[in-house]
Amino acid sequence: MQTRWDPELYEARHSFVWQFGEGLIELLDPRAGERILDLGCGPGQLTARIAERGAEVTGLDASPEMIGQARQNYPQLKFLLRDAEHMQFESEFDAVFSNAALHWMLDARAVASGIAQALKLGGRFVAELGGKGNIAQIERSIDAILRRYFPDEMWERRTFYPSIAEYSSILEASELEVRSAQLFDRPTPLEGEFAMEHWIEQFKAYHFEALPAADRIVAIQRTVEQLRPVLFRDGKWFADYRRLRIVAVKS
Ligand code: BEZ
């Protein structure tokens, strides 16, 4: 089953996703008249920031719900409902940008090849995604709780959090020359007393789907309680995000 995106919940509770992305826009440094592709644009907030700099931007996302919301939020901008693993552009863009989306795209080689194909020669790829070790505490607790119900099953992660070396070699195989890469912790504050429940319900509900409804609620609560000593500090929940920020150029 695919992750179901709920744009309303996402915009109401997880606006930190694009608030943290503002710094990545500075790194992209969009210029007036440039053609820029925003991969995994979600509801379009960063696509709109890029457009404000005068660039001609296209937002692309595989989720019909997110693209619907992006079109409603910014009717003047161009959004495409498309899967980055199968996109086909021909040297059309000065830059490809992506924030907090590439870790959902499991065929990273196909995505890298599509990015290289989409860029003009000398064009840049500027991205941030979950890197190796991202949400390790959260995933460890989900594993531990699910193991009580299904001791013999391995959990499909459905996300890809690469190291600098892994991701650089994927990009370089598609002739994207890596110019800089950083892997860093970004403990991310979540809003409200029930923030970790909400985060798990929004992003990780699929791990609990095999359980009957009543057990599902209990299992999520047990996961939250197991996380409390490590991720609840001074009255606030944090997600143990770790980011990989990377810049490459089509050579
Ligand atoms: C992330 O942005 O790293 C992320 C968000 C939701 C679920 C998993 C990872």
PDB file of C-alpha atoms and ligand atoms in Angstrom:
ATOM      1  CA  MET A   1       0.000   0.000   0.000  1.00  0.00           C
ATOM      2  CA  GLN A   2       1.180   3.558  -0.809  1.00  0.00           C
ATOM      3  CA  THR A   3       1.641   6.176   1.895  1.00  0.00           C
ATOM      4  CA  ARG A   4      -1.581   8.243   1.869  1.00  0.00           C
ATOM      5  CA  TRP A   5      -0.920  11.930   2.110  1.00  0.00           C
ATOM      6  CA  ASP A   6      -3.387  14.115   3.924  1.00  0.00           C
ATOM      7  CA  PRO A   7      -2.577  17.682   2.809  1.00  0.00           C
ATOM      8  CA  GLU A   8      -4.785  19.278   5.479  1.00  0.00           C
ATOM      9  CA  LEU A   9      -3.034  17.454   8.313  1.00  0.00           C
ATOM     10  CA  TYR A  10       0.326  18.065   6.666  1.00  0.00           C
ATOM     11  CA  GLU A  11      -0.242  21.811   6.339  1.00  0.00           C
ATOM     12  CA  ALA A  12      -1.768  22.149   9.819  1.00  0.00           C
ATOM     13  CA  ARG A  13       0.772  20.153  11.817  1.00  0.00           C
ATOM     14  CA  HIS A  14       3.900  19.676   9.758  1.00  0.00           C
ATOM     15  CA  SER A  15       4.613  23.098   8.317  1.00  0.00           C
ATOM     16  CA  PHE A  16       8.177  22.754   9.688  1.00  0.00           C
ATOM     17  CA  VAL A  17       8.890  20.727   6.528  1.00  0.00           C
ATOM     18  CA  TRP A  18       8.889  23.828   4.327  1.00  0.00           C
ATOM     19  CA  GLN A  19       9.983  26.214   7.097  1.00  0.00           C
ATOM     20  CA  PHE A  20      13.279  24.292   7.354  1.00  0.00           C
ATOM     21  CA  GLY A  21      13.372  24.201   3.552  1.00  0.00           C
ATOM     22  CA  GLU A  22      13.726  28.011   3.342  1.00  0.00           C
ATOM     23  CA  GLY A  23      17.500  27.673   3.940  1.00  0.00           C
ATOM     24  CA  LEU A  24      17.722  25.272   1.041  1.00  0.00           C
ATOM     25  CA  ILE A  25      16.188  27.936  -1.219  1.00  0.00           C
ATOM     26  CA  GLU A  26      19.106  30.208  -0.287  1.00  0.00           C
ATOM     27  CA  LEU A  27      21.482  27.462  -1.385  1.00  0.00           C
ATOM     28  CA  LEU A  28      19.550  27.024  -4.640  1.00  0.00           C
ATOM     29  CA  ASP A  29      19.702  30.799  -5.187  1.00  0.00           C
ATOM     30  CA  PRO A  30      17.012  30.909  -7.895  1.00  0.00           C
ATOM     31  CA  ARG A  31      17.416  33.707 -10.441  1.00  0.00           C
ATOM     32  CA  ALA A  32      14.852  35.540 -12.534  1.00  0.00           C
ATOM     33  CA  GLY A  33      14.119  33.720 -15.775  1.00  0.00           C
ATOM     34  CA  GLU A  34      15.643  30.402 -14.731  1.00  0.00           C
ATOM     35  CA  ARG A  35      13.624  27.238 -15.319  1.00  0.00           C
ATOM     36  CA  ILE A  36      13.497  25.168 -12.132  1.00  0.00           C
ATOM     37  CA  LEU A  37      11.921  21.806 -11.339  1.00  0.00           C
ATOM     38  CA  ASP A  38      10.754  21.191  -7.739  1.00  0.00           C
ATOM     39  CA  LEU A  39      10.691  17.416  -7.159  1.00  0.00           C
ATOM     40  CA  GLY A  40       8.218  16.164  -4.555  1.00  0.00           C
ATOM     41  CA  CYS A  41       6.726  19.658  -4.184  1.00  0.00           C
ATOM     42  CA  GLY A  42       3.926  18.633  -1.767  1.00  0.00           C
ATOM     43  CA  PRO A  43       1.383  21.447  -1.252  1.00  0.00           C
ATOM     44  CA  GLY A  44       3.700  23.876  -3.068  1.00  0.00           C
ATOM     45  CA  GLN A  45       4.968  26.322  -0.414  1.00  0.00           C
ATOM     46  CA  LEU A  46       8.608  26.120  -1.517  1.00  0.00           C
ATOM     47  CA  THR A  47       7.621  26.062  -5.191  1.00  0.00           C
ATOM     48  CA  ALA A  48       5.991  29.419  -4.524  1.00  0.00           C
ATOM     49  CA  ARG A  49       9.139  30.754  -2.771  1.00  0.00           C
ATOM     50  CA  ILE A  50      11.163  29.839  -5.870  1.00  0.00           C
ATOM     51  CA  ALA A  51       8.611  31.578  -8.106  1.00  0.00           C
ATOM     52  CA  GLU A  52       8.827  34.726  -5.931  1.00  0.00           C
ATOM     53  CA  ARG A  53      12.474  35.055  -7.022  1.00  0.00           C
ATOM     54  CA  GLY A  54      11.313  35.343 -10.630  1.00  0.00           C
ATOM     55  CA  ALA A  55      12.145  31.797 -11.751  1.00  0.00           C
ATOM     56  CA  GLU A  56       9.784  29.815 -13.947  1.00  0.00           C
ATOM     57  CA  VAL A  57       9.112  26.861 -11.699  1.00  0.00           C
ATOM     58  CA  THR A  58       7.342  23.527 -12.202  1.00  0.00           C
ATOM     59  CA  GLY A  59       6.267  21.530  -9.146  1.00  0.00           C
ATOM     60  CA  LEU A  60       6.038  17.775  -9.518  1.00  0.00           C
ATOM     61  CA  ASP A  61       4.574  15.259  -7.068  1.00  0.00           C
ATOM     62  CA  ALA A  62       3.277  11.679  -7.268  1.00  0.00           C
ATOM     63  CA  SER A  63       0.447  12.300  -4.792  1.00  0.00           C
ATOM     64  CA  PRO A  64      -2.878  13.426  -6.327  1.00  0.00           C
ATOM     65  CA  GLU A  65      -3.898  14.859  -2.938  1.00  0.00           C
ATOM     66  CA  MET A  66      -0.749  16.995  -2.679  1.00  0.00           C
ATOM     67  CA  ILE A  67      -0.945  18.203  -6.283  1.00  0.00           C
ATOM     68  CA  GLY A  68      -4.642  19.040  -5.759  1.00  0.00           C
ATOM     69  CA  GLN A  69      -3.726  21.108  -2.703  1.00  0.00           C
ATOM     70  CA  ALA A  70      -0.772  22.791  -4.468  1.00  0.00           C
ATOM     71  CA  ARG A  71      -3.037  23.828  -7.379  1.00  0.00           C
ATOM     72  CA  GLN A  72      -5.591  25.181  -4.927  1.00  0.00           C
ATOM     73  CA  ASN A  73      -2.905  27.078  -2.949  1.00  0.00           C
ATOM     74  CA  TYR A  74      -1.113  28.539  -5.982  1.00  0.00           C
ATOM     75  CA  PRO A  75      -3.386  28.455  -9.066  1.00  0.00           C
ATOM     76  CA  GLN A  76      -0.960  30.690 -10.968  1.00  0.00           C
ATOM     77  CA  LEU A  77       1.869  28.093 -10.799  1.00  0.00           C
ATOM     78  CA  LYS A  78       2.470  24.965 -12.847  1.00  0.00           C
ATOM     79  CA  PHE A  79       2.133  21.608 -11.049  1.00  0.00           C
ATOM     80  CA  LEU A  80       2.428  18.154 -12.585  1.00  0.00           C
ATOM     81  CA  LEU A  81       1.067  14.930 -11.123  1.00  0.00           C
ATOM     82  CA  ARG A  82       3.972  12.630 -11.934  1.00  0.00           C
ATOM     83  CA  ASP A  83       6.249  10.076 -10.444  1.00  0.00           C
ATOM     84  CA  ALA A  84       9.896  11.243 -10.361  1.00  0.00           C
ATOM     85  CA  GLU A  85      11.063   7.679 -11.014  1.00  0.00           C
ATOM     86  CA  HIS A  86       9.422   7.828 -14.455  1.00  0.00           C
ATOM     87  CA  MET A  87       9.675  11.518 -15.375  1.00  0.00           C
ATOM     88  CA  GLN A  88      11.000  12.341 -18.816  1.00  0.00           C
ATOM     89  CA  PHE A  89      12.308  15.817 -19.434  1.00  0.00           C
ATOM     90  CA  GLU A  90      14.940  16.700 -22.000  1.00  0.00           C
ATOM     91  CA  SER A  91      17.619  19.198 -20.856  1.00  0.00           C
ATOM     92  CA  GLU A  92      14.898  21.704 -19.981  1.00  0.00           C
ATOM     93  CA  PHE A  93      15.917  22.956 -16.545  1.00  0.00           C
ATOM     94  CA  ASP A  94      18.621  25.209 -15.128  1.00  0.00           C
ATOM     95  CA  ALA A  95      18.139  23.589 -11.737  1.00  0.00           C
ATOM     96  CA  VAL A  96      16.364  20.704 -10.045  1.00  0.00           C
ATOM     97  CA  PHE A  97      15.404  21.277  -6.411  1.00  0.00           C
ATOM     98  CA  SER A  98      14.007  18.893  -3.827  1.00  0.00           C
ATOM     99  CA  ASN A  99      13.216  19.195  -0.122  1.00  0.00           C
ATOM    100  CA  ALA A 100      12.236  16.299   2.173  1.00  0.00           C
ATOM    101  CA  ALA A 101      10.922  14.125  -0.625  1.00  0.00           C
ATOM    102  CA  LEU A 102      13.661  12.007  -2.204  1.00  0.00           C
ATOM    103  CA  HIS A 103      13.764   9.531   0.700  1.00  0.00           C
ATOM    104  CA  TRP A 104      10.261   8.368  -0.341  1.00  0.00           C
ATOM    105  CA  MET A 105      11.470   7.505  -3.854  1.00  0.00           C
ATOM    106  CA  LEU A 106      12.880   4.023  -3.536  1.00  0.00           C
ATOM    107  CA  ASP A 107      14.412   3.728  -6.992  1.00  0.00           C
ATOM    108  CA  ALA A 108      17.042   6.427  -6.386  1.00  0.00           C
ATOM    109  CA  ARG A 109      19.004   5.433  -9.514  1.00  0.00           C
ATOM    110  CA  ALA A 110      15.982   6.013 -11.764  1.00  0.00           C
ATOM    111  CA  VAL A 111      15.356   9.367 -10.080  1.00  0.00           C
ATOM    112  CA  ALA A 112      19.017  10.412 -10.505  1.00  0.00           C
ATOM    113  CA  SER A 113      18.922   9.455 -14.150  1.00  0.00           C
ATOM    114  CA  GLY A 114      15.700  11.483 -14.655  1.00  0.00           C
ATOM    115  CA  ILE A 115      17.274  14.485 -12.891  1.00  0.00           C
ATOM    116  CA  ALA A 116      20.379  14.326 -15.094  1.00  0.00           C
ATOM    117  CA  GLN A 117      18.177  14.093 -18.179  1.00  0.00           C
ATOM    118  CA  ALA A 118      16.042  17.030 -17.032  1.00  0.00           C
ATOM    119  CA  LEU A 119      19.032  19.346 -16.459  1.00  0.00           C
ATOM    120  CA  LYS A 120      20.821  21.457 -19.037  1.00  0.00           C
ATOM    121  CA  LEU A 121      24.563  20.899 -19.182  1.00  0.00           C
ATOM    122  CA  GLY A 122      26.060  22.768 -16.187  1.00  0.00           C
ATOM    123  CA  GLY A 123      22.646  22.829 -14.475  1.00  0.00           C
ATOM    124  CA  ARG A 124      22.525  22.250 -10.723  1.00  0.00           C
ATOM    125  CA  PHE A 125      20.781  19.803  -8.437  1.00  0.00           C
ATOM    126  CA  VAL A 126      20.163  21.112  -4.914  1.00  0.00           C
ATOM    127  CA  ALA A 127      18.444  18.793  -2.478  1.00  0.00           C
ATOM    128  CA  GLU A 128      17.839  17.817   1.104  1.00  0.00           C
ATOM    129  CA  LEU A 129      16.502  14.431   2.193  1.00  0.00           C
ATOM    130  CA  GLY A 130      16.541  12.115   5.170  1.00  0.00           C
ATOM    131  CA  GLY A 131      20.098  10.764   5.453  1.00  0.00           C
ATOM    132  CA  LYS A 132      21.602   7.638   7.003  1.00  0.00           C
ATOM    133  CA  GLY A 133      20.373   7.334  10.609  1.00  0.00           C
ATOM    134  CA  ASN A 134      17.265   9.479   9.997  1.00  0.00           C
ATOM    135  CA  ILE A 135      14.516   8.857  12.591  1.00  0.00           C
ATOM    136  CA  ALA A 136      16.507   5.892  13.922  1.00  0.00           C
ATOM    137  CA  GLN A 137      14.978   6.129  17.423  1.00  0.00           C
ATOM    138  CA  ILE A 138      11.436   6.316  16.084  1.00  0.00           C
ATOM    139  CA  GLU A 139      11.949   3.350  13.768  1.00  0.00           C
ATOM    140  CA  ARG A 140      13.630   1.332  16.523  1.00  0.00           C
ATOM    141  CA  SER A 141      10.623   1.830  18.798  1.00  0.00           C
ATOM    142  CA  ILE A 142       8.129   0.978  16.055  1.00  0.00           C
ATOM    143  CA  ASP A 143      10.100  -2.218  15.384  1.00  0.00           C
ATOM    144  CA  ALA A 144      10.213  -3.155  19.070  1.00  0.00           C
ATOM    145  CA  ILE A 145       6.457  -2.697  19.538  1.00  0.00           C
ATOM    146  CA  LEU A 146       5.452  -4.474  16.322  1.00  0.00           C
ATOM    147  CA  ARG A 147       7.724  -7.375  17.188  1.00  0.00           C
ATOM    148  CA  ARG A 148       5.488  -8.055  20.205  1.00  0.00           C
ATOM    149  CA  TYR A 149       2.568  -8.664  17.827  1.00  0.00           C
ATOM    150  CA  PHE A 150       4.449 -10.271  14.917  1.00  0.00           C
ATOM    151  CA  PRO A 151       7.688 -11.764  16.288  1.00  0.00           C
ATOM    152  CA  ASP A 152       8.825 -13.274  13.004  1.00  0.00           C
ATOM    153  CA  GLU A 153       8.177 -10.466  10.533  1.00  0.00           C
ATOM    154  CA  MET A 154      10.657  -8.024   9.070  1.00  0.00           C
ATOM    155  CA  TRP A 155       9.268  -4.526   8.538  1.00  0.00           C
ATOM    156  CA  GLU A 156       9.424  -3.001   5.154  1.00  0.00           C
ATOM    157  CA  ARG A 157      10.815   0.533   5.636  1.00  0.00           C
ATOM    158  CA  ARG A 158       9.564   2.024   2.341  1.00  0.00           C
ATOM    159  CA  THR A 159      12.029   4.863   2.717  1.00  0.00           C
ATOM    160  CA  PHE A 160      15.665   5.274   1.683  1.00  0.00           C
ATOM    161  CA  TYR A 161      18.068   7.212   3.930  1.00  0.00           C
ATOM    162  CA  PRO A 162      21.439   7.095   2.185  1.00  0.00           C
ATOM    163  CA  SER A 163      24.882   8.007   3.464  1.00  0.00           C
ATOM    164  CA  ILE A 164      26.930  10.683   1.691  1.00  0.00           C
ATOM    165  CA  ALA A 165      28.958   7.952  -0.048  1.00  0.00           C
ATOM    166  CA  GLU A 166      25.918   5.954  -1.206  1.00  0.00           C
ATOM    167  CA  TYR A 167      24.045   8.949  -2.560  1.00  0.00           C
ATOM    168  CA  SER A 168      27.105  10.509  -4.178  1.00  0.00           C
ATOM    169  CA  SER A 169      27.852   7.304  -6.052  1.00  0.00           C
ATOM    170  CA  ILE A 170      24.247   7.121  -7.290  1.00  0.00           C
ATOM    171  CA  LEU A 171      24.422  10.719  -8.561  1.00  0.00           C
ATOM    172  CA  GLU A 172      27.875  10.255 -10.105  1.00  0.00           C
ATOM    173  CA  ALA A 173      26.680   7.181 -12.000  1.00  0.00           C
ATOM    174  CA  SER A 174      24.285   9.569 -13.790  1.00  0.00           C
ATOM    175  CA  GLU A 175      26.966  12.156 -14.499  1.00  0.00           C
ATOM    176  CA  LEU A 176      25.904  14.456 -11.722  1.00  0.00           C
ATOM    177  CA  GLU A 177      29.129  15.746 -10.217  1.00  0.00           C
ATOM    178  CA  VAL A 178      28.821  16.171  -6.447  1.00  0.00           C
ATOM    179  CA  ARG A 179      30.158  19.557  -5.319  1.00  0.00           C
ATOM    180  CA  SER A 180      29.118  19.449  -1.661  1.00  0.00           C
ATOM    181  CA  ALA A 181      27.398  17.088   0.741  1.00  0.00           C
ATOM    182  CA  GLN A 182      26.621  17.309   4.449  1.00  0.00           C
ATOM    183  CA  LEU A 183      24.991  14.855   6.835  1.00  0.00           C
ATOM    184  CA  PHE A 184      23.727  16.508  10.021  1.00  0.00           C
ATOM    185  CA  ASP A 185      21.274  16.001  12.862  1.00  0.00           C
ATOM    186  CA  ARG A 186      18.198  18.156  12.896  1.00  0.00           C
ATOM    187  CA  PRO A 187      16.169  17.372  16.025  1.00  0.00           C
ATOM    188  CA  THR A 188      12.847  18.797  14.919  1.00  0.00           C
ATOM    189  CA  PRO A 189      10.322  20.161  17.434  1.00  0.00           C
ATOM    190  CA  LEU A 190       6.773  18.900  16.930  1.00  0.00           C
ATOM    191  CA  GLU A 191       3.811  20.970  18.104  1.00  0.00           C
ATOM    192  CA  GLY A 192       1.590  19.874  20.990  1.00  0.00           C
ATOM    193  CA  GLU A 193       1.225  17.255  23.675  1.00  0.00           C
ATOM    194  CA  PHE A 194       0.045  14.570  21.234  1.00  0.00           C
ATOM    195  CA  ALA A 195       2.534  15.528  18.558  1.00  0.00           C
ATOM    196  CA  MET A 196       4.300  12.170  18.380  1.00  0.00           C
ATOM    197  CA  GLU A 197       0.984  10.280  18.000  1.00  0.00           C
ATOM    198  CA  HIS A 198       0.028  12.688  15.208  1.00  0.00           C
ATOM    199  CA  TRP A 199       3.407  12.339  13.516  1.00  0.00           C
ATOM    200  CA  ILE A 200       3.178   8.527  13.585  1.00  0.00           C
ATOM    201  CA  GLU A 201      -0.422   8.620  12.331  1.00  0.00           C
ATOM    202  CA  GLN A 202       0.537  10.903   9.474  1.00  0.00           C
ATOM    203  CA  PHE A 203       3.769   9.274   8.354  1.00  0.00           C
ATOM    204  CA  LYS A 204       4.033   5.775   9.780  1.00  0.00           C
ATOM    205  CA  ALA A 205       0.441   4.463  10.023  1.00  0.00           C
ATOM    206  CA  TYR A 206       1.160   1.916   7.303  1.00  0.00           C
ATOM    207  CA  HIS A 207       3.408  -0.064   9.657  1.00  0.00           C
ATOM    208  CA  PHE A 208       0.416  -0.662  11.949  1.00  0.00           C
ATOM    209  CA  GLU A 209      -2.137  -1.523   9.274  1.00  0.00           C
ATOM    210  CA  ALA A 210      -1.857  -5.292   9.744  1.00  0.00           C
ATOM    211  CA  LEU A 211      -3.239  -4.921  13.287  1.00  0.00           C
ATOM    212  CA  PRO A 212      -6.962  -4.852  14.160  1.00  0.00           C
ATOM    213  CA  ALA A 213      -8.142  -1.259  14.802  1.00  0.00           C
ATOM    214  CA  ALA A 214      -8.199  -1.508  18.626  1.00  0.00           C
ATOM    215  CA  ASP A 215      -4.681  -2.994  18.774  1.00  0.00           C
ATOM    216  CA  ARG A 216      -3.440  -0.361  16.335  1.00  0.00           C
ATOM    217  CA  ILE A 217      -4.301   2.497  18.704  1.00  0.00           C
ATOM    218  CA  VAL A 218      -2.695   0.690  21.650  1.00  0.00           C
ATOM    219  CA  ALA A 219       0.428  -0.156  19.617  1.00  0.00           C
ATOM    220  CA  ILE A 220       0.877   3.485  18.575  1.00  0.00           C
ATOM    221  CA  GLN A 221       0.439   4.615  22.184  1.00  0.00           C
ATOM    222  CA  ARG A 222       3.011   2.056  23.344  1.00  0.00           C
ATOM    223  CA  THR A 223       5.439   3.290  20.702  1.00  0.00           C
ATOM    224  CA  VAL A 224       4.955   6.849  21.919  1.00  0.00           C
ATOM    225  CA  GLU A 225       5.535   5.804  25.543  1.00  0.00           C
ATOM    226  CA  GLN A 226       8.723   4.005  24.576  1.00  0.00           C
ATOM    227  CA  LEU A 227       9.938   7.145  22.813  1.00  0.00           C
ATOM    228  CA  ARG A 228       9.051   9.528  25.641  1.00  0.00           C
ATOM    229  CA  PRO A 229      12.326   9.172  27.625  1.00  0.00           C
ATOM    230  CA  VAL A 230      14.431   9.889  24.521  1.00  0.00           C
ATOM    231  CA  LEU A 231      12.417  12.308  22.371  1.00  0.00           C
ATOM    232  CA  PHE A 232      10.278  14.280  24.859  1.00  0.00           C
ATOM    233  CA  ARG A 233      12.378  17.039  26.401  1.00  0.00           C
ATOM    234  CA  ASP A 234      11.353  20.111  28.456  1.00  0.00           C
ATOM    235  CA  GLY A 235       7.684  19.509  27.673  1.00  0.00           C
ATOM    236  CA  LYS A 236       8.214  19.160  23.934  1.00  0.00           C
ATOM    237  CA  TRP A 237       8.398  16.334  21.412  1.00  0.00           C
ATOM    238  CA  PHE A 238      11.233  16.145  18.912  1.00  0.00           C
ATOM    239  CA  ALA A 239      11.594  13.961  15.819  1.00  0.00           C
ATOM    240  CA  ASP A 240      15.159  12.662  15.433  1.00  0.00           C
ATOM    241  CA  TYR A 241      15.599  13.823  11.861  1.00  0.00           C
ATOM    242  CA  ARG A 242      19.001  13.625  10.214  1.00  0.00           C
ATOM    243  CA  ARG A 243      19.406  15.422   6.900  1.00  0.00           C
ATOM    244  CA  LEU A 244      21.555  14.856   3.876  1.00  0.00           C
ATOM    245  CA  ARG A 245      22.059  18.108   1.979  1.00  0.00           C
ATOM    246  CA  ILE A 246      23.698  17.820  -1.402  1.00  0.00           C
ATOM    247  CA  VAL A 247      24.640  19.959  -4.376  1.00  0.00           C
ATOM    248  CA  ALA A 248      25.651  18.450  -7.718  1.00  0.00           C
ATOM    249  CA  VAL A 249      26.166  19.760 -11.221  1.00  0.00           C
ATOM    250  CA  LYS A 250      25.407  18.055 -14.518  1.00  0.00           C
ATOM    251  CA  SER A 251      28.770  17.512 -16.150  1.00  0.00           C
TER     252      SER A 251
HETATM  253  C1  BEZ B   1      11.601  12.903   6.867  1.00  0.00           C
HETATM  254  O1  BEZ B   1      11.325  13.996   6.362  1.00  0.00           O
HETATM  255  O2  BEZ B   1      12.748  12.573   7.115  1.00  0.00           O
HETATM  256  C2  BEZ B   1      10.520  11.929   7.150  1.00  0.00           C
HETATM  257  C3  BEZ B   1       9.231  12.378   7.286  1.00  0.00           C
HETATM  258  C4  BEZ B   1       8.243  11.472   7.562  1.00  0.00           C
HETATM  259  C5  BEZ B   1       8.526  10.135   7.706  1.00  0.00           C
HETATM  260  C6  BEZ B   1       9.814   9.681   7.572  1.00  0.00           C
HETATM  261  C7  BEZ B   1      10.825  10.599   7.304  1.00  0.00           C
END
